[in-house]
Short mmCIF file of C-alpha atoms and ligand atoms in Angstrom, two decimals:
data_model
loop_
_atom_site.label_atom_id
_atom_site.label_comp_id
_atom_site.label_asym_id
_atom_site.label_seq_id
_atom_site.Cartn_x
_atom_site.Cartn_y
_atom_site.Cartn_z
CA UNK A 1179 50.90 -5.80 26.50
CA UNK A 1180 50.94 -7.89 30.00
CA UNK A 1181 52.24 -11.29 30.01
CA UNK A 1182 49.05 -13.58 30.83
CA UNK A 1183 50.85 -16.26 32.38
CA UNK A 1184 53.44 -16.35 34.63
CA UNK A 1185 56.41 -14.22 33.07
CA UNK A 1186 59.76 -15.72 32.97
CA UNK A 1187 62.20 -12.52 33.97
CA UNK A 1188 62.31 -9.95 31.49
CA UNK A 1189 66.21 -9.80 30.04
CA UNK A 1190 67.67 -5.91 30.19
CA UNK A 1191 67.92 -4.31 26.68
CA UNK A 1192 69.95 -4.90 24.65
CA UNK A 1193 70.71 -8.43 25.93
CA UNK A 1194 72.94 -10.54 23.52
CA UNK A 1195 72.01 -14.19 21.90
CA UNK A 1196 71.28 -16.51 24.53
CA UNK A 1197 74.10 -18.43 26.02
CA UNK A 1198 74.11 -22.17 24.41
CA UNK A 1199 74.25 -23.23 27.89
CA UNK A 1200 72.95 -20.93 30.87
CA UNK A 1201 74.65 -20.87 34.06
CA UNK A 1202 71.76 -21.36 36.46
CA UNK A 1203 71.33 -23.12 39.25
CA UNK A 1204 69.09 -25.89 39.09
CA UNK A 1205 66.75 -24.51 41.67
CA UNK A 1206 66.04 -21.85 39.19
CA UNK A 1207 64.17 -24.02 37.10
CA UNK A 1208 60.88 -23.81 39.35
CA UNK A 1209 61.53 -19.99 40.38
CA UNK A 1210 58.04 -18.27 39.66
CA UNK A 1211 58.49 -14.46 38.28
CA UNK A 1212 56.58 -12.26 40.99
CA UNK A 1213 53.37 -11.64 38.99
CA UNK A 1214 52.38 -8.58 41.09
CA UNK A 1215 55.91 -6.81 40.41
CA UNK A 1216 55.05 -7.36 36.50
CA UNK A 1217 51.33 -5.91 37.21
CA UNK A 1218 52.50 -2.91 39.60
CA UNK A 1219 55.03 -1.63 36.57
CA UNK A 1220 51.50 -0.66 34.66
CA UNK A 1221 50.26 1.20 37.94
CA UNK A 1222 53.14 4.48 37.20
CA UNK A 1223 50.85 4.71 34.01
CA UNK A 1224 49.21 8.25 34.04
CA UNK A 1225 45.65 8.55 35.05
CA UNK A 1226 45.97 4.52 35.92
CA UNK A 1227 44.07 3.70 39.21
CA UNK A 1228 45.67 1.00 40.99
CA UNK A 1229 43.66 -1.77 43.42
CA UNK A 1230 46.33 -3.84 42.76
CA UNK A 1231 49.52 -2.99 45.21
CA UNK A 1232 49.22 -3.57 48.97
CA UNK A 1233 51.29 -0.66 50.00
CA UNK A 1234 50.76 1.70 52.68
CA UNK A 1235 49.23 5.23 51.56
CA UNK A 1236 52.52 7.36 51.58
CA UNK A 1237 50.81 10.38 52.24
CA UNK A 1238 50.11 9.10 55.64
CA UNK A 1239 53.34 7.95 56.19
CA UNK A 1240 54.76 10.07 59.53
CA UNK A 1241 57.51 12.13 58.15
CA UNK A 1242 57.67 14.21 61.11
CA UNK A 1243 58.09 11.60 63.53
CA UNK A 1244 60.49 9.27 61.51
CA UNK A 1245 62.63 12.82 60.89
CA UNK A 1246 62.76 13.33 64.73
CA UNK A 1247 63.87 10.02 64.50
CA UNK A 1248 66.82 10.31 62.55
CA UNK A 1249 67.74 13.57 63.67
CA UNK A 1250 68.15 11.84 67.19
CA UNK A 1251 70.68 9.65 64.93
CA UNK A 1252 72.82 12.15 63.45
CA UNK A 1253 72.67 13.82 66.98
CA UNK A 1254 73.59 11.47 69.58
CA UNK A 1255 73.99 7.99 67.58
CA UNK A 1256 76.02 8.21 64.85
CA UNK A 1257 79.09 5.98 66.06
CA UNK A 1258 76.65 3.35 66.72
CA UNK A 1259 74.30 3.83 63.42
CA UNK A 1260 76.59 4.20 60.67
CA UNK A 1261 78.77 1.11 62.21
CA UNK A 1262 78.31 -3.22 61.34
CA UNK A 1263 76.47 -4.44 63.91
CA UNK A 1264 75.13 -7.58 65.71
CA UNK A 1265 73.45 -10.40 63.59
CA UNK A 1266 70.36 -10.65 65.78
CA UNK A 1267 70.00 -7.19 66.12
CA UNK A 1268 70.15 -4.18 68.65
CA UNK A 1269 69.39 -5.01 71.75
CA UNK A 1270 67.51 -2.11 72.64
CA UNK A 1271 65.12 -2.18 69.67
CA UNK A 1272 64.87 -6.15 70.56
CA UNK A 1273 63.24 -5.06 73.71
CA UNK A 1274 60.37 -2.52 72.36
CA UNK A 1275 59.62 -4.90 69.87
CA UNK A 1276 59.35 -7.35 72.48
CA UNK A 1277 57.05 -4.64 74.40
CA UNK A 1278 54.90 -4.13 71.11
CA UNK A 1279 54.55 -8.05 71.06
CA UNK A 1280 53.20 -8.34 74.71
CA UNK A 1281 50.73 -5.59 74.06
CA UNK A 1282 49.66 -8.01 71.20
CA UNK A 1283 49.15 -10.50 73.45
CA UNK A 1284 52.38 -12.07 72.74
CA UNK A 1285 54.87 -12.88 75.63
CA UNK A 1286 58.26 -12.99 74.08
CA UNK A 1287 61.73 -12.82 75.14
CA UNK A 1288 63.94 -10.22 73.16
CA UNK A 1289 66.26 -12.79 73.03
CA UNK A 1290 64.54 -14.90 70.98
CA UNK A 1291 63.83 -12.31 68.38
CA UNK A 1292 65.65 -11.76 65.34
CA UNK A 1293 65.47 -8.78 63.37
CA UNK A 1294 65.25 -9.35 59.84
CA UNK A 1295 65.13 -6.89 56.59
CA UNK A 1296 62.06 -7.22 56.08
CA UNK A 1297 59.49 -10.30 56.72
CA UNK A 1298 60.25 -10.89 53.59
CA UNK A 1299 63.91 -11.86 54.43
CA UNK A 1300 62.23 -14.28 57.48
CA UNK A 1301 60.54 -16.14 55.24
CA UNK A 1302 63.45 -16.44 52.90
CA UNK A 1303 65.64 -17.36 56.02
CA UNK A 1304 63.10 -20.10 57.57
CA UNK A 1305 63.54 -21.58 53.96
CA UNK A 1306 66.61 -21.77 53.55
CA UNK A 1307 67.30 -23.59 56.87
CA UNK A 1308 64.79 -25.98 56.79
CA UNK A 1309 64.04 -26.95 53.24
CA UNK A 1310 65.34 -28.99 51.12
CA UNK A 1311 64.59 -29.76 47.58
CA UNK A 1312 61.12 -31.59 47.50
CA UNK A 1313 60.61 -30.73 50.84
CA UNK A 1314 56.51 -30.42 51.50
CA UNK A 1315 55.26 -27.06 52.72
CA UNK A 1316 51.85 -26.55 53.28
CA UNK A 1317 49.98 -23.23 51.89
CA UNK A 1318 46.38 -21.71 52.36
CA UNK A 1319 44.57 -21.69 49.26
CA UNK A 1320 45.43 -18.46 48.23
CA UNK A 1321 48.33 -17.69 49.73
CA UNK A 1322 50.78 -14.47 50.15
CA UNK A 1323 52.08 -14.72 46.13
CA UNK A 1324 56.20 -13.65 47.67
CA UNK A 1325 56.16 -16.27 49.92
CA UNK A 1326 54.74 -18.67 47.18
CA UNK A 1327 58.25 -17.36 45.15
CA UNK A 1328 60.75 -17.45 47.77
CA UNK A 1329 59.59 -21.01 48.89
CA UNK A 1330 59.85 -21.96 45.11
CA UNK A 1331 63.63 -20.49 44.88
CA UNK A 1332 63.95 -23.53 47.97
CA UNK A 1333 62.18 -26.20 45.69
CA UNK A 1334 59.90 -26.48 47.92
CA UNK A 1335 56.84 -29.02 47.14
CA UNK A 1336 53.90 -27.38 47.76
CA UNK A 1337 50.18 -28.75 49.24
CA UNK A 1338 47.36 -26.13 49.31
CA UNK A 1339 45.31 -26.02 52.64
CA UNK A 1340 41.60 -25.02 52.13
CA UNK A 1341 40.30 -21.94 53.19
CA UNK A 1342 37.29 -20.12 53.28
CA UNK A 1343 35.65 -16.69 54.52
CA UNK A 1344 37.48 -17.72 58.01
CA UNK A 1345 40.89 -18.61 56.54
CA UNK A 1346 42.22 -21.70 56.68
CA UNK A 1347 39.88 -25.17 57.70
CA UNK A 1348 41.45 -27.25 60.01
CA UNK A 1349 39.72 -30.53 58.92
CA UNK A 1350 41.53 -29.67 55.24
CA UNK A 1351 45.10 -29.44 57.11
CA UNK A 1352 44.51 -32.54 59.00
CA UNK A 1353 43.26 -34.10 55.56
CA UNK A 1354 46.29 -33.00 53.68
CA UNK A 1355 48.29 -34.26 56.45
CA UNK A 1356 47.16 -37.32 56.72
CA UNK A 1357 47.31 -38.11 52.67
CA UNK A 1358 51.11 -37.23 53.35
CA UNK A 1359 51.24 -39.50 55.87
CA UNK A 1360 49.74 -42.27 53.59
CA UNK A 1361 52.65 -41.74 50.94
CA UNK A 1362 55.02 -42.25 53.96
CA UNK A 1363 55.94 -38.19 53.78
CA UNK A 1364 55.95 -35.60 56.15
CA UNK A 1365 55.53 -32.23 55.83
CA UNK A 1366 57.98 -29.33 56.59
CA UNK A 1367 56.22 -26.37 57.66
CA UNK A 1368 52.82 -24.29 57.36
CA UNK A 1369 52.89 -21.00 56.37
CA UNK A 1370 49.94 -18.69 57.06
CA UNK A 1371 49.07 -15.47 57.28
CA UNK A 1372 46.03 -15.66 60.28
CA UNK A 1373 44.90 -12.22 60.72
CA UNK A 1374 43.97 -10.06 57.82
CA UNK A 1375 45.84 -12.18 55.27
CA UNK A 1376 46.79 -11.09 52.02
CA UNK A 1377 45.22 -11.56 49.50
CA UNK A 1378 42.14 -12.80 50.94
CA UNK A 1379 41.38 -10.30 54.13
CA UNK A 1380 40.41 -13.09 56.38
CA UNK A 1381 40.92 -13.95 59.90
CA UNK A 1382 41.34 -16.61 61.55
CA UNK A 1383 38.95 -16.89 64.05
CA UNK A 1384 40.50 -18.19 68.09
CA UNK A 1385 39.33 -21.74 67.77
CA UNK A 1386 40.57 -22.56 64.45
CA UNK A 1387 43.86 -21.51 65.67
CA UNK A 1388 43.91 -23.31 68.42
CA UNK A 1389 42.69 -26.40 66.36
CA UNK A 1390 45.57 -25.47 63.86
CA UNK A 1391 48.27 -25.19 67.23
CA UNK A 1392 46.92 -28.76 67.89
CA UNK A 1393 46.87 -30.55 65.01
CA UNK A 1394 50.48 -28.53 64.15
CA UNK A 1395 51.90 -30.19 67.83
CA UNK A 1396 49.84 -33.50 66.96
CA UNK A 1397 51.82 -33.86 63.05
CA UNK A 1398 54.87 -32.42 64.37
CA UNK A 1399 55.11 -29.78 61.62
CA UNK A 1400 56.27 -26.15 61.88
CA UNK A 1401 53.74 -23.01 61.81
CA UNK A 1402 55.18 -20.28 60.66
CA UNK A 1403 52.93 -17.36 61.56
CA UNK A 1404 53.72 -14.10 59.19
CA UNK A 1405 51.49 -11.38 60.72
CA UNK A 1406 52.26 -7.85 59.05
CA UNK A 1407 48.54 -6.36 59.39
CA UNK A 1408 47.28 -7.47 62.76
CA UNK A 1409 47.32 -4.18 64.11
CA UNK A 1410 45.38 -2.72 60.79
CA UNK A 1411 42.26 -3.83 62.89
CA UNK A 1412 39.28 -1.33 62.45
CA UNK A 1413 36.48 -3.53 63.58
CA UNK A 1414 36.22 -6.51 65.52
CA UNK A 1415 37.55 -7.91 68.28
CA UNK A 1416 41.55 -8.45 68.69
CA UNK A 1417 42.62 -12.76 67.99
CA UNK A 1418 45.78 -13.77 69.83
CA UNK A 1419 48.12 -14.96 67.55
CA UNK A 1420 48.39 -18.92 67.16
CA UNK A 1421 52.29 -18.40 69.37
CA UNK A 1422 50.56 -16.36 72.12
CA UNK A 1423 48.37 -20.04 72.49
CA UNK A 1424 51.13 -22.32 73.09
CA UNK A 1425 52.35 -23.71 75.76
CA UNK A 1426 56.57 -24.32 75.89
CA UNK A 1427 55.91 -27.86 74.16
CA UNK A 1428 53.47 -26.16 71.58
CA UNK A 1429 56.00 -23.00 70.72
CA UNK A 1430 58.84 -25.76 69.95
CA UNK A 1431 56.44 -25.44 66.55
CA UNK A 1432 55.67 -21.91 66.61
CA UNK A 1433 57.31 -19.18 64.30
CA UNK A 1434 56.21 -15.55 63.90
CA UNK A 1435 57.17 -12.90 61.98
CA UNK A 1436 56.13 -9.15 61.96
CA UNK A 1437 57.21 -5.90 60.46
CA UNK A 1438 57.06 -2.28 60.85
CA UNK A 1439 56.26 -2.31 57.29
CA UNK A 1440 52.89 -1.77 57.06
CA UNK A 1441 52.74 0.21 60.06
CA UNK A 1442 55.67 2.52 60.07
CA UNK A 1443 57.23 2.52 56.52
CA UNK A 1444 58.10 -0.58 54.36
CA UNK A 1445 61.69 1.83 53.29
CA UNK A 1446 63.12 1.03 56.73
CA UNK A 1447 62.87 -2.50 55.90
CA UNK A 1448 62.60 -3.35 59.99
CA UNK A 1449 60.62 -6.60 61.05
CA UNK A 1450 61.24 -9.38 63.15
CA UNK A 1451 60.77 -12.85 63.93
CA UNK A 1452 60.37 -15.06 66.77
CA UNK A 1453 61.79 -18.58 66.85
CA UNK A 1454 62.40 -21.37 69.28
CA UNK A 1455 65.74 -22.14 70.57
CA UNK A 1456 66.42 -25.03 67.90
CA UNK A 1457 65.87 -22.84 65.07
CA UNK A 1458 66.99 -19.43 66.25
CA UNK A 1459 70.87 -20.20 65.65
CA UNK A 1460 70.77 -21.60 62.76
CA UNK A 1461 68.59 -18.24 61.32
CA UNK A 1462 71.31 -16.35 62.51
CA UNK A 1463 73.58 -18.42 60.54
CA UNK A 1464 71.23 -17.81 57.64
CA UNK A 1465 71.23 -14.36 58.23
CA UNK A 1466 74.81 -13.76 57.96
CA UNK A 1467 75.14 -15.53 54.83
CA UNK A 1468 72.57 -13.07 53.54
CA UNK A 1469 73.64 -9.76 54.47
CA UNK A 1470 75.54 -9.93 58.11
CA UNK A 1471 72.73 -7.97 59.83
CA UNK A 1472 69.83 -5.54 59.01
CA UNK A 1473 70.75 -2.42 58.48
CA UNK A 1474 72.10 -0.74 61.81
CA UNK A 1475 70.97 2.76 60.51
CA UNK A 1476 67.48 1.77 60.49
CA UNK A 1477 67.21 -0.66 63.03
CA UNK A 1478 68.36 3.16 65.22
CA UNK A 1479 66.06 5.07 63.40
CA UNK A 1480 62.73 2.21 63.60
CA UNK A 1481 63.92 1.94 67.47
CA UNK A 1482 64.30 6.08 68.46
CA UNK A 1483 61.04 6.38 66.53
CA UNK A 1484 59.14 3.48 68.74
CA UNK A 1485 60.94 5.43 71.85
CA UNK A 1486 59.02 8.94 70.63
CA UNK A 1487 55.52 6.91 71.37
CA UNK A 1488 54.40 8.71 68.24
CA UNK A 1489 53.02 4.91 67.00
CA UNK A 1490 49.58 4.64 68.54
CA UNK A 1491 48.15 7.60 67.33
CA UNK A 1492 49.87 7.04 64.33
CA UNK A 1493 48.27 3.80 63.87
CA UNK A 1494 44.81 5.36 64.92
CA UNK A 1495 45.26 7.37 61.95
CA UNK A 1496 46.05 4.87 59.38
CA UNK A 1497 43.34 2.38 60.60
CA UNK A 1498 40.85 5.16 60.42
CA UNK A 1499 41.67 5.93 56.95
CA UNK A 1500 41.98 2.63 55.56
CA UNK A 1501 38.36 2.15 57.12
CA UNK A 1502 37.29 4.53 55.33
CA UNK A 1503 38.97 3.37 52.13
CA UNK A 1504 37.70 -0.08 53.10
CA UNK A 1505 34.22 1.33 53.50
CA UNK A 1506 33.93 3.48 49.95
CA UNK A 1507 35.24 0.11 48.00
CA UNK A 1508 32.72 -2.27 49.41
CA UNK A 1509 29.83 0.78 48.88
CA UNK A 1510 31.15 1.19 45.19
CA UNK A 1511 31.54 -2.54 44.49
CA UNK A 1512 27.76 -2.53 46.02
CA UNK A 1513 26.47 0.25 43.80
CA UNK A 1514 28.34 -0.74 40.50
CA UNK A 1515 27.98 -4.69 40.26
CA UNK A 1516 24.92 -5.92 40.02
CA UNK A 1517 23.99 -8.38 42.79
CA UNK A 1518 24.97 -11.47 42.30
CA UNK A 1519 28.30 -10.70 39.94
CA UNK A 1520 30.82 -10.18 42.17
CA UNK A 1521 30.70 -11.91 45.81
CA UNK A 1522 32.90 -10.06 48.31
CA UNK A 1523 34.77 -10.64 51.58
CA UNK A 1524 34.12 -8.11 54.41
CA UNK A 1525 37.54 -7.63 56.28
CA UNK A 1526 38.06 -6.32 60.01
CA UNK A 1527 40.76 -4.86 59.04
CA UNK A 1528 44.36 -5.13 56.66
CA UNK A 1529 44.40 -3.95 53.15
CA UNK A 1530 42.74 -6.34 51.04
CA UNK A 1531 39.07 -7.40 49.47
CA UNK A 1532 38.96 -10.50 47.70
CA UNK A 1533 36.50 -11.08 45.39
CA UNK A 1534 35.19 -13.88 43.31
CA UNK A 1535 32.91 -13.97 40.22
CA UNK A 1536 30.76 -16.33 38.77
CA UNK A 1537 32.27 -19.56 37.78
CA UNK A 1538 33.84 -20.09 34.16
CA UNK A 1539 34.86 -16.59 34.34
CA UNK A 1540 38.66 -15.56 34.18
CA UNK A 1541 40.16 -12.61 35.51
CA UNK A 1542 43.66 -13.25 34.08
CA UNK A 1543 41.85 -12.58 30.98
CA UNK A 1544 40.29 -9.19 32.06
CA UNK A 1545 43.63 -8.02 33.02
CA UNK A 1546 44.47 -5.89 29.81
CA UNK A 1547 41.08 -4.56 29.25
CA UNK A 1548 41.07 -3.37 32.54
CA UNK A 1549 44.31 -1.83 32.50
CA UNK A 1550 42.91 -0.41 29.03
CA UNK A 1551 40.02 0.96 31.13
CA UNK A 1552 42.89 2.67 33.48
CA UNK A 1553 42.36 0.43 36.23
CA UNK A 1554 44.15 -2.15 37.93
CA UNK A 1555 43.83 -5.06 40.35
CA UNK A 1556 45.64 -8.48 41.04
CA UNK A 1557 43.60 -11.62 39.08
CA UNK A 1558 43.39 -14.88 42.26
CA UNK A 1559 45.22 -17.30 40.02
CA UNK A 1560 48.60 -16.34 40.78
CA UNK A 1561 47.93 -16.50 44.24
CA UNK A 1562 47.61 -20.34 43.86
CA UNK A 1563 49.95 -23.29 45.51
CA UNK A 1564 47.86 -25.65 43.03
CA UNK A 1565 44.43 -25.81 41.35
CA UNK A 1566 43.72 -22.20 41.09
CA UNK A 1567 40.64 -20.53 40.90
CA UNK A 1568 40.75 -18.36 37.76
CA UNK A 1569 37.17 -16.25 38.68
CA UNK A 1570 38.83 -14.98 41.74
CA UNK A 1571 40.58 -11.27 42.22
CA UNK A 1572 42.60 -9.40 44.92
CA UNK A 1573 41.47 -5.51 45.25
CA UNK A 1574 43.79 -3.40 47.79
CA UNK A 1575 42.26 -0.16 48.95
CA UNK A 1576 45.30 0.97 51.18
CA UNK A 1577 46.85 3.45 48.42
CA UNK A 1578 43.94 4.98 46.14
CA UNK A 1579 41.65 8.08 47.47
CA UNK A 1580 38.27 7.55 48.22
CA UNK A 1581 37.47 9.69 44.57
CA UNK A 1582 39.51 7.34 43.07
CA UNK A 1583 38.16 4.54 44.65
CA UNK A 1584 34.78 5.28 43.16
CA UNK A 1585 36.15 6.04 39.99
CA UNK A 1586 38.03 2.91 40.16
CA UNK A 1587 35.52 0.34 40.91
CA UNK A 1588 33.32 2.21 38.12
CA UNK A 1589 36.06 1.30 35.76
CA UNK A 1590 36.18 -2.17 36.71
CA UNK A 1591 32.50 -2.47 36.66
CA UNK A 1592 32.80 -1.35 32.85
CA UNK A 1593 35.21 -4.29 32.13
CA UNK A 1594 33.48 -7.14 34.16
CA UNK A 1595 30.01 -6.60 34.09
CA UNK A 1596 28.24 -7.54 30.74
C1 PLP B 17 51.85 -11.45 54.19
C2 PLP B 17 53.07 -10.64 53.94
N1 PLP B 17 54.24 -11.07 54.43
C3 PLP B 17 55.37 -10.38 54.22
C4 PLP B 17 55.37 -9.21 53.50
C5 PLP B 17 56.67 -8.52 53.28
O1 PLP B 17 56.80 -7.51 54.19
P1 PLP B 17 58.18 -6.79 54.48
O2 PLP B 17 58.07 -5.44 53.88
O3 PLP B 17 58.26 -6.76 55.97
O4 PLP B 17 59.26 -7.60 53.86
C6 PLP B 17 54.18 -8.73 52.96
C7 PLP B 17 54.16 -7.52 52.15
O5 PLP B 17 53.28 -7.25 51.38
C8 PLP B 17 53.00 -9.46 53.19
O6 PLP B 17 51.81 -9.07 52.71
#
């Protein structure tokens, strides 16, 4: 049976009697369990179809290339790949990331990129530099649930932002900065996820960012920019990201992060982030504490892999197949809910749906039927800074086949439609 609310850590077997007094640190005490890891143990159940991970499909992953890859390695970089290595990261794969980042739109220098394991990790490191406990950050409403966690582990106080079918509102951040304001507090740093966000799909669109960029320079308070699907674009028109709008004042407030995880494979554990001179050093600092550097084997392996220009087509392929995915979910949630029951988002691109029922309805509560049923998805709730709206779900349609995907949504049908 699945833990309805949010699950403190599951002790290993055979754990003894509690300690009388546990060792934690204090900052433990608000640490959220990752509700998504508990939900994704039930998705290894036989016959189970899963809308709820957010992973790429691994059948699509490009063996071939990444093998060419690390053949290269074993070949002609070993000395260098299997050695420690800078904290920032190696200067060659600095550059092509930099290169990938201009033909995003995105002037950076490489020397203002750090390479991080993971996004993940830059979130985690922009945390621990800059927040202290209480510390205000600022969150869409929903928000990416990890980043939710990690900010937690900081005791971080959190405000949720407003968003709707175009991701965040601007007149909500200025509101919510401005009631901080009036209690004679500032806040730390917005986190968003602007283009394809997970878990709501949305985009947002040029003039909202540049709204946010404004108000962000106006307040004084940090953006940090997490973009991991931007390139998962299969309709639409390309949006710059909110860095590639700032001027040298405006990037003093600018952060981004991206990763190759959703594009090449999330096992290399390769992104990178992009900081201004005031906060770079002391990320590095952060970064050492953590693990010294990202992993030098496949920091060679991400950047010989980039140097095979096997990427774009690579990333034609995956964006035409998660179309297609994309497509066959929004035609089965079409055919098996009756209008009116479940009210969809449409995304240009990324992973995700996001879906919302009619109000008074809980999807925390439909959890174990559905998983009964032998399907899975992520209930909204969870991906909540405050006030969260129970009636709302996250569907990912990255992983599943289109059969399944049918059979899937037929499933969930049975469970949420009366
Ligand atoms: C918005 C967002 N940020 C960060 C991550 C973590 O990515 P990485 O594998 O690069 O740590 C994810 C993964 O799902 C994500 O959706």
């Amino acid at each position: 049976m699945l833990a309805m609310t949010q699950p403190a850590t599951t002790p290993p077997p055979n754990t003894r009697a509690p300690l009388a007094h546990t060792p934690f640190a204090t900052r433990m005490n608000g640490a959220r369990a990752n509700f998504l890891r508990e939900i994704l143990k039930t998705a290894l159940r036989p016959g189970m179809i899963s809308f709820a991970g957010g992973v790429p499909a691994p059948e699509l992953f490009d063996v071939e290339g990444l093998q060419q890859a690390t053949e290269r390695l074993y070949n002609e970089q070993a000395k260098l790949a299997l050695q420690y290595s800078a904290s920032d990261g190696l200067p060659v794969l600095r550059e092509h990331l930099a290169a990938l980042m201009k033909s995003r739109g995105t002037e950076v220098d490489a020397s203002q990129m750090l390479i991080t394991t993971g996004s993940q990790q830059g979130i985690d490191l922009v945390a621990k530099v800059l927040l202290d406990a209480g510390d205000i950050v600022l969150l869409e409403r929903p928000t990416y649930m990890a980043a939710l966690q990690t900010m937690s582990m900081y005791e971080a106080e959190f405000r949720g932002v407003e968003s709707d079918e175009h991701g965040l509102i601007p007149e909500s951040l200025e509101d919510v900065l401005n009631a901080c304001a009036l209690e004679g507090r500032k806040a730390k740093l917005l986190y968003l996820v602007a283009t394809f966000a997970n878990p709501s799909g949305v985009t947002l669109p040029l003039e909202r960012r540049q709204r946010v960029l404004e108000i962000a320079v106006k307040h004084q308070l940090l953006i940090v920019e997490d973009d991991p699907y931007s390139e998962l674009r299969f309709s639409g028109a390309h949006v710059p990201s909110i860095m590639s709008l700032a001027d040298a004042e405006a990037r003093q407030w600018c952060v981004y992060m991206s990763s190759l995880s959703k594009i090449v494979s999330p096992g290399l554990r390769v992104a990178w982030l992009i900081a201004p001179d005031w906060l770079y050093p002391k990320l590095v600092m952060g970064k050492q504490s953590a693990d010294l550097h990202t992993s030098t084997f496949a920091q060679v392996v991400a950047q010989n892999y980039l140097e095979l220009g096997r990427l774009p087509a690579h990333l034609d392929k995956i964006r035409a197949s998660y179309f297609e995915r994309g497509q066959t979910m929004l035609k089965a949630l079409e055919r098996e809910f009756p209008k009116g029951v479940l009210h969809v988002n449409v995304p240009e691109g990324g992973m995700f749906l996001w879906g919302d029922l009619a109000a008074g309805v809980d999807t925390m509560s439909m959890v174990q039927r559905s998983i009964d049923n032998g399907v899975i998805y992520v209930p909204g709730g969870p991906f909540f800074c405050d006030s969260p709206r129970p009636n709302s779900l996250r569907l990912s349609f990255s992983t599943p086949t289109c059969e399944e995907i049918e059979e899937g949504v037929r499933r969930l049908a049975q469970v949420m439609v009366d």
